[in-house]
Amino acid sequence: MKELLLSGDRRALAKAITLVESQKPEHQKDAQKLLSSIMPYTGKSFRLGVSGPPGVGKSTFIEGFGTYIIEEKNKKVAVLAVDPSSPISGGSLLADKTRMEKLSLSEKAFVRPSPSSGALGGVANKTRECMFLCEAAGFDFIIIETVGVGQSEYEVANMVDFFATLMLPNAGDEIQGIKKGLLELADAILVNKWDGELKQAAEIAAQHYKNALAILHKTTNWITPIHLCSSIEKQGFDAIYNSLTKYQELNKQNANFQKKRLQQNKLWFESLVHKAFLSFVNSKFKESWEKLSKEVEQQKKSPYEAMNELFQLMGLDNT
Amino acid sequence: MKESSPMQDWQKLSEKELHGKKLDTLNWSTPDGSLLKALYTSEDLKDLPHIHSLPGLDPFLRGPKATMYAGRPWTIRQYAGFSTAEESNAFYRRALAAGGQGISVAFDLATHRGYDSDHPRVKGDVGKAGVAIDSVEDMKILFSEIPLDKISVSMTMNGAVLPVLACFIVAAEEQGVSRSQLSGTIQNDILKEFMVRNTYIYPPAPSMKIVADIFAYTSEHMPKFNSISISGYHMQEAGADPILELAYTLSDGKEYIETALKSGLKIDDFAPRLSFFFGIGMNFYLEIAKLRAARVLWSKIVEKYSPQNIKSKMLRTHCQTSGWSLTEQDPYNNVIRTTLEAMSAVFGGTQSLHTNSFDEAVALPTEFSSRIARNTQIIIQEESSITKVIDPWGGSYFMESLTQNVIDKSWEIIEEIDQMGGMAKAIEQGYPKMKIEEAAAKKQALIDNGEEVILGVNKYQLTKEEEIEILEIDNPAVRENQILSLKKLKSNRNEKSAQNALEALTKYAETGVGNSLELSIQAARARCSLGEMTMALEKIWGRYKANTQVISGVYGRSMEKNEQWQNIYKDILEFEKQEGRRPRMLVAKMGQDGHDRGAKVIATAFADVGFDIDLAPLFSTPEDVAKHAIENDVHVIGVSTQAAGHKTLIPDLIAELKKLKANDIIIVAGGVIPKQDYDFLYKAGVKGIFGPGTPIPLAAADVLKAIKLARS
């Protein structure tokens, strides 16, 4: 599988992603082996994260911008999108490709939507690993779309080189409601739907974001740009792309680019340990875990008491 | 002792007959959720505002004409199109001789979407579901020896409305009939295409501009021609209940009025030529009430624009019996269903009617099934005395009360759309489509649960189904012939004037100056093809891509107590344990068939039971679908097909997968597939076929089984 993957075989890449995403222990072992063997071939792409509230037009933006990257910048684009699974059935409805029709049919693109999780409780989010697979298969521009709610934004921001947040052209009151944290996370704000009736509203909104950002103090030397763009009319892509290259150059000069990636590796390790430990406890001490959970629920024990008891059961000293 | 009232006596008697059960256990509800009683009395007529109105008079509750069918019955207008212009022409002429009174043309999917028959994207679509028209030459054959000054022609065309209407006008002109003599209707209802049927070409704004151009042209030059048929039919077919259908259709009408007024027309210039088109399903009373309510509501809507001509306020409509209510199982039952639906339409006061053929659940009608369908109407008209009385339901305690309820509930929905800024805005947000898909999923669950009875499908099923004779279409042969004619057309014409005409169209798209129908007529005269005319505008406007939205949870919630459903849910959990992931299916539609209700219902329901479902874009080619399937690494592709392209497109898909060494991805198919094709498809490698009426739990279980089998 490794050779086929490295040769850029589409089917091998697709199968490799399936393997990496699989929740079956045997598969996970194979996946780790595969990942370790391809790591030397990764790292050569630009990694872009795209987030934004529902309805902002993330998929349509990626359709337009991804096509632009292929046609104007002659790159091979891989898109990884995570869609929420139903908390009730565990199933999912993945419709991203209906909004990325041109891009997803391009010979120079690979678009793979993934369901966020299965019902077995494991977080199936293997986006970072899938990104490495795409790089090994020769894709040199990776776009990661996140659902734009909760924890996933932080996770994605921690695996990409550049994190862009799409915003709706709602000037005024909406601005108040934006999470401050999200603005801090963003390396660029893209005000979408800069077309038709909303054109002026988009321009006003962009000005509002500029004002809002001015109050924030960022720790880095990068001044978060605000870009207007229209996914439908394909406007604003040049300016966005220029920001990406400018960011890359600036950070390469002061070695921040590589530093950021190495730091992300550290975070990746931490998160792997975190997940592996939880799943280890969950499987090896399942009964105790469930019993203690119940006791906490029934107010027989406090969460602290239960945790300490669990650690004792595992033979670990938690003091 | 106080004497009891007759009503109290009746209540007592009733509860005795019900063996002590309360009277309100007889209450029932219509699909929109309205609660109805079992008995209506004069009390229910109190305060009804239109109860004393008369037929032919505003607000037309009792009919648009004063004498209705007592004066002249409705027009029997059967929708048909048979692959080629020659065959269709022969059919129309036979039908007219046998009692048909107007022509209704069904075009093939390639034509609908503005592609000539030689376009590579329409390989499986040419001659399917209707007649292939590439140019004015085809149109001339279609109406050969049919006097267009006498016979009214209805054309179901929305996307490629310009070239088709232009070719029709030029064909008539060359037959010696002037445009002012032409009568009939062009569907021209693009809004509902964006909502349900998906046979649009351009984006909404230029599409609406075309509609306004057609209004302007016909109001000036074609006084007897209906410039639009504002259609609810396809909404009901897509799953809308009759009230949702009515409200959205009228909201569409309102949007067209606004568009025309903005383009500079006056209300009385075009409003009298607006016509409507409703579907008639199996809710017998409700469908009658719907048509009566429609007229009152339309009168109220148009009133706001202060028309001087009373005809501007008068709703005239065509109706068609529901295709959705037809079953593949025990198909002769469909004759009875269609008869009941036809009676609803007639009691509601329709102006023209199409009755479906009993085999339309699986194929295009045959000569025999068409005859039975037509005769259904002739028997009502000529044998039953039904036509003798105008609005026979007028004054009925129940019907008048029901009609008022339909008026009130529809008005609420119309106001909701108004608040969103009108139908165009609402469609942009995908709201009406979502509401209709929700209704469709709910309805499917009711049927799969057996709460809504369909004979032969979920009750009194036959142990053995008899095969019926169906019409087979040789799609490759039709396509070859069309390609030959196109070549001939292009070599025989004056190339310079053809190119000039096309350039004029392109320039129109750039500048917006002129009338697109006028320019299309010139192009048709210059022997430009339908595809060329479409492309001349598409160059500037582009081809519209729909924003697909999905709903979830609606079907699953209704199935929570269904044991079979719960078992599949558990099987999927087991599968996930074994395989490390859930069963994953790509739901795809190929070719130019835009009817996506089936695909959407399957997608949402399968996801609700635990599948991971990918949706492919509409109008995909087999090559496109193969690429999506491989990249998403699905276990199975579910092909949804409603328009007979499956015998070309599915083998092509299988070949493409093989070429890409992905033949471990299996294929199942669902939709309108005649039994006669099952063997062919199985031999081609299809692993499961699900015809109309297959309960979704059964389909889901079978797909899961097929995946497991393929993986073992």
GROMACS .gro file of N, CA and C in nm, chain B residues 108-219:
model
  336
  427ASP      N    1  -3.788   1.507  -2.375
  427ASP     CA    2  -3.689   1.422  -2.306
  427ASP      C    3  -3.598   1.510  -2.220
  428LEU      N    4  -3.519   1.443  -2.136
  428LEU     CA    5  -3.442   1.517  -2.036
  428LEU      C    6  -3.332   1.602  -2.097
  429ALA      N    7  -3.274   1.554  -2.205
  429ALA     CA    8  -3.169   1.630  -2.270
  429ALA      C    9  -3.226   1.765  -2.316
  430THR      N   10  -3.343   1.760  -2.376
  430THR     CA   11  -3.408   1.883  -2.422
  430THR      C   12  -3.437   1.976  -2.305
  431HIS      N   13  -3.491   1.921  -2.197
  431HIS     CA   14  -3.522   2.002  -2.079
  431HIS      C   15  -3.401   2.081  -2.032
  432ARG      N   16  -3.287   2.018  -2.039
  432ARG     CA   17  -3.168   2.081  -1.983
  432ARG      C   18  -3.086   2.157  -2.086
  433GLY      N   19  -3.145   2.170  -2.207
  433GLY     CA   20  -3.081   2.254  -2.308
  433GLY      C   21  -2.962   2.190  -2.378
  434TYR      N   22  -2.959   2.057  -2.382
  434TYR     CA   23  -2.850   1.990  -2.453
  434TYR      C   24  -2.903   1.930  -2.583
  435ASP      N   25  -2.825   1.942  -2.690
  435ASP     CA   26  -2.858   1.869  -2.812
  435ASP      C   27  -2.831   1.720  -2.788
  436SER      N   28  -2.894   1.639  -2.871
  436SER     CA   29  -2.881   1.493  -2.852
  436SER      C   30  -2.738   1.443  -2.868
  437ASP      N   31  -2.652   1.523  -2.932
  437ASP     CA   32  -2.515   1.474  -2.953
  437ASP      C   33  -2.420   1.514  -2.840
  438HIS      N   34  -2.473   1.575  -2.736
  438HIS     CA   35  -2.386   1.618  -2.625
  438HIS      C   36  -2.343   1.496  -2.542
  439PRO      N   37  -2.213   1.487  -2.509
  439PRO     CA   38  -2.168   1.367  -2.435
  439PRO      C   39  -2.234   1.347  -2.299
  440ARG      N   40  -2.281   1.454  -2.236
  440ARG     CA   41  -2.341   1.439  -2.103
  440ARG      C   42  -2.477   1.371  -2.105
  441VAL      N   43  -2.540   1.361  -2.222
  441VAL     CA   44  -2.679   1.313  -2.225
  441VAL      C   45  -2.693   1.176  -2.291
  442LYS      N   46  -2.583   1.103  -2.293
  442LYS     CA   47  -2.581   0.974  -2.359
  442LYS      C   48  -2.699   0.885  -2.318
  443GLY      N   49  -2.731   0.883  -2.191
  443GLY     CA   50  -2.837   0.794  -2.145
  443GLY      C   51  -2.974   0.859  -2.141
  444ASP      N   52  -2.985   0.983  -2.180
  444ASP     CA   53  -3.108   1.058  -2.158
  444ASP      C   54  -3.191   1.083  -2.285
  445VAL      N   55  -3.127   1.069  -2.400
  445VAL     CA   56  -3.197   1.106  -2.523
  445VAL      C   57  -3.316   1.014  -2.548
  446GLY      N   58  -3.432   1.074  -2.569
  446GLY     CA   59  -3.552   0.997  -2.598
  446GLY      C   60  -3.614   0.932  -2.476
  447LYS      N   61  -3.558   0.960  -2.358
  447LYS     CA   62  -3.615   0.902  -2.236
  447LYS      C   63  -3.711   1.001  -2.172
  448ALA      N   64  -3.826   0.949  -2.132
  448ALA     CA   65  -3.928   1.028  -2.061
  448ALA      C   66  -3.992   1.135  -2.148
  449GLY      N   67  -3.968   1.129  -2.277
  449GLY     CA   68  -4.032   1.225  -2.365
  449GLY      C   69  -3.961   1.236  -2.498
  450VAL      N   70  -4.004   1.334  -2.576
  450VAL     CA   71  -3.955   1.345  -2.713
  450VAL      C   72  -3.828   1.431  -2.719
  451ALA      N   73  -3.734   1.388  -2.801
  451ALA     CA   74  -3.609   1.464  -2.821
  451ALA      C   75  -3.633   1.570  -2.928
  452ILE      N   76  -3.611   1.695  -2.892
  452ILE     CA   77  -3.625   1.805  -2.988
  452ILE      C   78  -3.493   1.881  -2.992
  453ASP      N   79  -3.432   1.882  -3.109
  453ASP     CA   80  -3.304   1.953  -3.121
  453ASP      C   81  -3.315   2.083  -3.201
  454SER      N   82  -3.424   2.094  -3.279
  454SER     CA   83  -3.434   2.212  -3.365
  454SER      C   84  -3.577   2.230  -3.413
  455VAL      N   85  -3.596   2.335  -3.491
  455VAL     CA   86  -3.728   2.362  -3.547
  455VAL      C   87  -3.771   2.249  -3.642
  456GLU      N   88  -3.674   2.182  -3.701
  456GLU     CA   89  -3.710   2.072  -3.792
  456GLU      C   90  -3.781   1.960  -3.715
  457ASP      N   91  -3.728   1.927  -3.597
  457ASP     CA   92  -3.794   1.825  -3.514
  457ASP      C   93  -3.934   1.873  -3.475
  458MET      N   94  -3.945   2.001  -3.442
  458MET     CA   95  -4.073   2.056  -3.399
  458MET      C   96  -4.175   2.049  -3.513
  459LYS      N   97  -4.130   2.071  -3.634
  459LYS     CA   98  -4.223   2.064  -3.748
  459LYS      C   99  -4.277   1.923  -3.766
  460ILE      N  100  -4.190   1.825  -3.745
  460ILE     CA  101  -4.235   1.686  -3.755
  460ILE      C  102  -4.335   1.656  -3.642
  461LEU      N  103  -4.305   1.708  -3.524
  461LEU     CA  104  -4.390   1.684  -3.407
  461LEU      C  105  -4.535   1.727  -3.431
  462PHE      N  106  -4.553   1.838  -3.503
  462PHE     CA  107  -4.689   1.891  -3.525
  462PHE      C  108  -4.737   1.876  -3.669
  463SER      N  109  -4.671   1.788  -3.741
  463SER     CA  110  -4.709   1.765  -3.879
  463SER      C  111  -4.856   1.723  -3.887
  464GLU      N  112  -4.931   1.790  -3.973
  464GLU     CA  113  -5.074   1.761  -3.996
  464GLU      C  114  -5.161   1.778  -3.871
  465ILE      N  115  -5.114   1.857  -3.778
  465ILE     CA  116  -5.198   1.893  -3.663
  465ILE      C  117  -5.225   2.043  -3.675
  466PRO      N  118  -5.350   2.081  -3.691
  466PRO     CA  119  -5.380   2.223  -3.716
  466PRO      C  120  -5.358   2.307  -3.589
  467LEU      N  121  -5.250   2.378  -3.586
  467LEU     CA  122  -5.213   2.451  -3.464
  467LEU      C  123  -5.302   2.573  -3.439
  468ASP      N  124  -5.381   2.612  -3.538
  468ASP     CA  125  -5.476   2.722  -3.515
  468ASP      C  126  -5.600   2.670  -3.442
  469LYS      N  127  -5.618   2.539  -3.437
  469LYS     CA  128  -5.739   2.484  -3.373
  469LYS      C  129  -5.708   2.405  -3.245
  470ILE      N  130  -5.598   2.333  -3.250
  470ILE     CA  131  -5.566   2.246  -3.135
  470ILE      C  132  -5.474   2.319  -3.038
  471SER      N  133  -5.513   2.321  -2.913
  471SER     CA  134  -5.427   2.389  -2.816
  471SER      C  135  -5.315   2.295  -2.770
  472VAL      N  136  -5.199   2.353  -2.752
  472VAL     CA  137  -5.080   2.273  -2.722
  472VAL      C  138  -5.020   2.317  -2.589
  473SER      N  139  -5.005   2.220  -2.501
  473SER     CA  140  -4.940   2.251  -2.374
  473SER      C  141  -4.800   2.189  -2.376
  474MET      N  142  -4.702   2.268  -2.335
  474MET     CA  143  -4.565   2.217  -2.339
  474MET      C  144  -4.503   2.225  -2.200
  475THR      N  145  -4.461   2.110  -2.149
  475THR     CA  146  -4.395   2.109  -2.019
  475THR      C  147  -4.249   2.140  -2.041
  476MET      N  148  -4.219   2.267  -2.033
  476MET     CA  149  -4.081   2.309  -2.057
  476MET      C  150  -4.050   2.428  -1.967
  477ASN      N  151  -3.941   2.418  -1.898
  477ASN     CA  152  -3.903   2.524  -1.804
  477ASN      C  153  -3.761   2.573  -1.827
  478GLY      N  154  -3.667   2.477  -1.829
  478GLY     CA  155  -3.527   2.514  -1.847
  478GLY      C  156  -3.503   2.573  -1.986
  479ALA      N  157  -3.522   2.489  -2.086
  479ALA     CA  158  -3.497   2.533  -2.224
  479ALA      C  159  -3.620   2.597  -2.285
  480VAL      N  160  -3.682   2.683  -2.208
  480VAL     CA  161  -3.811   2.740  -2.249
  480VAL      C  162  -3.796   2.828  -2.373
  481LEU      N  163  -3.685   2.899  -2.384
  481LEU     CA  164  -3.668   2.989  -2.499
  481LEU      C  165  -3.658   2.914  -2.632
  482PRO      N  166  -3.561   2.823  -2.649
  482PRO     CA  167  -3.553   2.755  -2.778
  482PRO      C  168  -3.679   2.674  -2.810
  483VAL      N  169  -3.740   2.613  -2.709
  483VAL     CA  170  -3.858   2.529  -2.737
  483VAL      C  171  -3.977   2.615  -2.781
  484LEU      N  172  -4.002   2.722  -2.710
  484LEU     CA  173  -4.113   2.808  -2.749
  484LEU      C  174  -4.085   2.874  -2.884
  485ALA      N  175  -3.960   2.912  -2.906
  485ALA     CA  176  -3.922   2.974  -3.034
  485ALA      C  177  -3.943   2.875  -3.148
  486CYS      N  178  -3.898   2.751  -3.131
  486CYS     CA  179  -3.915   2.650  -3.236
  486CYS      C  180  -4.063   2.623  -3.262
  487PHE      N  181  -4.143   2.625  -3.155
  487PHE     CA  182  -4.287   2.603  -3.169
  487PHE      C  183  -4.349   2.714  -3.255
  488ILE      N  184  -4.313   2.838  -3.224
  488ILE     CA  185  -4.369   2.951  -3.297
  488ILE      C  186  -4.327   2.948  -3.444
  489VAL      N  187  -4.200   2.915  -3.467
  489VAL     CA  188  -4.151   2.911  -3.606
  489VAL      C  189  -4.211   2.791  -3.681
  490ALA      N  190  -4.227   2.678  -3.613
  490ALA     CA  191  -4.289   2.561  -3.678
  490ALA      C  192  -4.430   2.595  -3.722
  491ALA      N  193  -4.504   2.666  -3.635
  491ALA     CA  194  -4.641   2.706  -3.670
  491ALA      C  195  -4.639   2.803  -3.788
  492GLU      N  196  -4.551   2.899  -3.779
  492GLU     CA  197  -4.537   3.000  -3.884
  492GLU      C  198  -4.514   2.934  -4.020
  493GLU      N  199  -4.428   2.832  -4.021
  493GLU     CA  200  -4.397   2.765  -4.148
  493GLU      C  201  -4.510   2.670  -4.190
  494GLN      N  202  -4.602   2.646  -4.095
  494GLN     CA  203  -4.723   2.567  -4.127
  494GLN      C  204  -4.832   2.661  -4.176
  495GLY      N  205  -4.808   2.791  -4.170
  495GLY     CA  206  -4.905   2.890  -4.215
  495GLY      C  207  -4.995   2.941  -4.103
  496VAL      N  208  -4.957   2.915  -3.978
  496VAL     CA  209  -5.038   2.963  -3.866
  496VAL      C  210  -4.962   3.075  -3.795
  497SER      N  211  -5.026   3.189  -3.780
  497SER     CA  212  -4.954   3.302  -3.719
  497SER      C  213  -4.953   3.286  -3.568
  498ARG      N  214  -4.857   3.351  -3.505
  498ARG     CA  215  -4.840   3.338  -3.361
  498ARG      C  216  -4.966   3.381  -3.284
  499SER      N  217  -5.038   3.477  -3.340
  499SER     CA  218  -5.157   3.527  -3.268
  499SER      C  219  -5.268   3.423  -3.262
  500GLN      N  220  -5.262   3.324  -3.350
  500GLN     CA  221  -5.367   3.220  -3.350
  500GLN      C  222  -5.334   3.106  -3.255
  501LEU      N  223  -5.212   3.102  -3.205
  501LEU     CA  224  -5.171   2.987  -3.124
  501LEU      C  225  -5.237   2.988  -2.987
  502SER      N  226  -5.288   2.872  -2.948
  502SER     CA  227  -5.342   2.862  -2.813
  502SER      C  228  -5.275   2.746  -2.741
  503GLY      N  229  -5.272   2.756  -2.611
  503GLY     CA  230  -5.206   2.652  -2.532
  503GLY      C  231  -5.130   2.713  -2.417
  504THR      N  232  -5.035   2.638  -2.366
  504THR     CA  233  -4.964   2.680  -2.245
  504THR      C  234  -4.819   2.636  -2.253
  505ILE      N  235  -4.730   2.723  -2.204
  505ILE     CA  236  -4.593   2.680  -2.181
  505ILE      C  237  -4.573   2.679  -2.030
  506GLN      N  238  -4.510   2.575  -1.977
  506GLN     CA  239  -4.504   2.567  -1.830
  506GLN      C  240  -4.422   2.683  -1.771
  507ASN      N  241  -4.302   2.704  -1.820
  507ASN     CA  242  -4.228   2.827  -1.790
  507ASN      C  243  -4.222   2.861  -1.641
  508ASP      N  244  -4.232   2.761  -1.555
  508ASP     CA  245  -4.234   2.788  -1.410
  508ASP      C  246  -4.099   2.748  -1.351
  509ILE      N  247  -4.007   2.842  -1.353
  509ILE     CA  248  -3.870   2.808  -1.315
  509ILE      C  249  -3.853   2.801  -1.163
  510LEU      N  250  -3.935   2.873  -1.088
  510LEU     CA  251  -3.918   2.874  -0.942
  510LEU      C  252  -3.930   2.734  -0.883
  511LYS      N  253  -4.032   2.662  -0.928
  511LYS     CA  254  -4.050   2.527  -0.872
  511LYS      C  255  -3.939   2.432  -0.917
  512GLU      N  256  -3.871   2.466  -1.025
  512GLU     CA  257  -3.756   2.383  -1.066
  512GLU      C  258  -3.646   2.394  -0.962
  513PHE      N  259  -3.624   2.515  -0.914
  513PHE     CA  260  -3.521   2.535  -0.811
  513PHE      C  261  -3.563   2.468  -0.680
  514MET      N  262  -3.695   2.450  -0.664
  514MET     CA  263  -3.746   2.394  -0.541
  514MET      C  264  -3.747   2.242  -0.545
  515VAL      N  265  -3.801   2.184  -0.654
  515VAL     CA  266  -3.818   2.039  -0.653
  515VAL      C  267  -3.770   1.963  -0.778
  516ARG      N  268  -3.792   2.014  -0.896
  516ARG     CA  269  -3.777   1.927  -1.012
  516ARG      C  270  -3.636   1.932  -1.072
  517ASN      N  271  -3.567   2.042  -1.047
  517ASN     CA  272  -3.426   2.057  -1.082
  517ASN      C  273  -3.394   2.060  -1.231
  518THR      N  274  -3.492   2.083  -1.318
  518THR     CA  275  -3.456   2.096  -1.459
  518THR      C  276  -3.441   2.243  -1.496
  519TYR      N  277  -3.356   2.311  -1.424
  519TYR     CA  278  -3.320   2.448  -1.456
  519TYR      C  279  -3.195   2.445  -1.542
  520ILE      N  280  -3.160   2.559  -1.598
  520ILE     CA  281  -3.032   2.571  -1.668
  520ILE      C  282  -2.950   2.684  -1.608
  521TYR      N  283  -3.008   2.806  -1.612
  521TYR     CA  284  -2.934   2.924  -1.568
  521TYR      C  285  -2.961   2.953  -1.420
  522PRO      N  286  -2.882   3.043  -1.361
  522PRO     CA  287  -2.908   3.084  -1.223
  522PRO      C  288  -3.043   3.156  -1.210
  523PRO      N  289  -3.093   3.171  -1.089
  523PRO     CA  290  -3.228   3.226  -1.070
  523PRO      C  291  -3.252   3.364  -1.135
  524ALA      N  292  -3.158   3.457  -1.120
  524ALA     CA  293  -3.188   3.593  -1.170
  524ALA      C  294  -3.210   3.598  -1.321
  525PRO      N  295  -3.116   3.547  -1.403
  525PRO     CA  296  -3.143   3.547  -1.547
  525PRO      C  297  -3.263   3.459  -1.583
  526SER      N  298  -3.285   3.352  -1.509
  526SER     CA  299  -3.401   3.266  -1.537
  526SER      C  300  -3.530   3.346  -1.521
  527MET      N  301  -3.536   3.429  -1.418
  527MET     CA  302  -3.657   3.509  -1.396
  527MET      C  303  -3.671   3.616  -1.504
  528LYS      N  304  -3.559   3.662  -1.555
  528LYS     CA  305  -3.563   3.760  -1.663
  528LYS      C  306  -3.627   3.699  -1.789
  529ILE      N  307  -3.592   3.573  -1.814
  529ILE     CA  308  -3.651   3.503  -1.929
  529ILE      C  309  -3.802   3.494  -1.912
  530VAL      N  310  -3.845   3.460  -1.790
  530VAL     CA  311  -3.989   3.449  -1.764
  530VAL      C  312  -4.058   3.582  -1.798
  531ALA      N  313  -3.997   3.691  -1.752
  531ALA     CA  314  -4.057   3.822  -1.778
  531ALA      C  315  -4.060   3.853  -1.927
  532ASP      N  316  -3.953   3.815  -1.999
  532ASP     CA  317  -3.950   3.836  -2.145
  532ASP      C  318  -4.065   3.761  -2.213
  533ILE      N  319  -4.089   3.640  -2.166
  533ILE     CA  320  -4.195   3.560  -2.228
  533ILE      C  321  -4.333   3.622  -2.198
  534PHE      N  322  -4.349   3.669  -2.076
  534PHE     CA  323  -4.474   3.741  -2.043
  534PHE      C  324  -4.493   3.858  -2.139
  535ALA      N  325  -4.387   3.935  -2.158
  535ALA     CA  326  -4.397   4.056  -2.241
  535ALA      C  327  -4.430   4.019  -2.385
  536TYR      N  328  -4.359   3.917  -2.436
  536TYR     CA  329  -4.379   3.880  -2.576
  536TYR      C  330  -4.519   3.825  -2.600
  537THR      N  331  -4.562   3.734  -2.515
  537THR     CA  332  -4.694   3.671  -2.537
  537THR      C  333  -4.806   3.773  -2.516
  538SER      N  334  -4.790   3.863  -2.421
  538SER     CA  335  -4.899   3.958  -2.398
  538SER      C  336  -4.915   4.050  -2.520
   0.00000   0.00000   0.00000
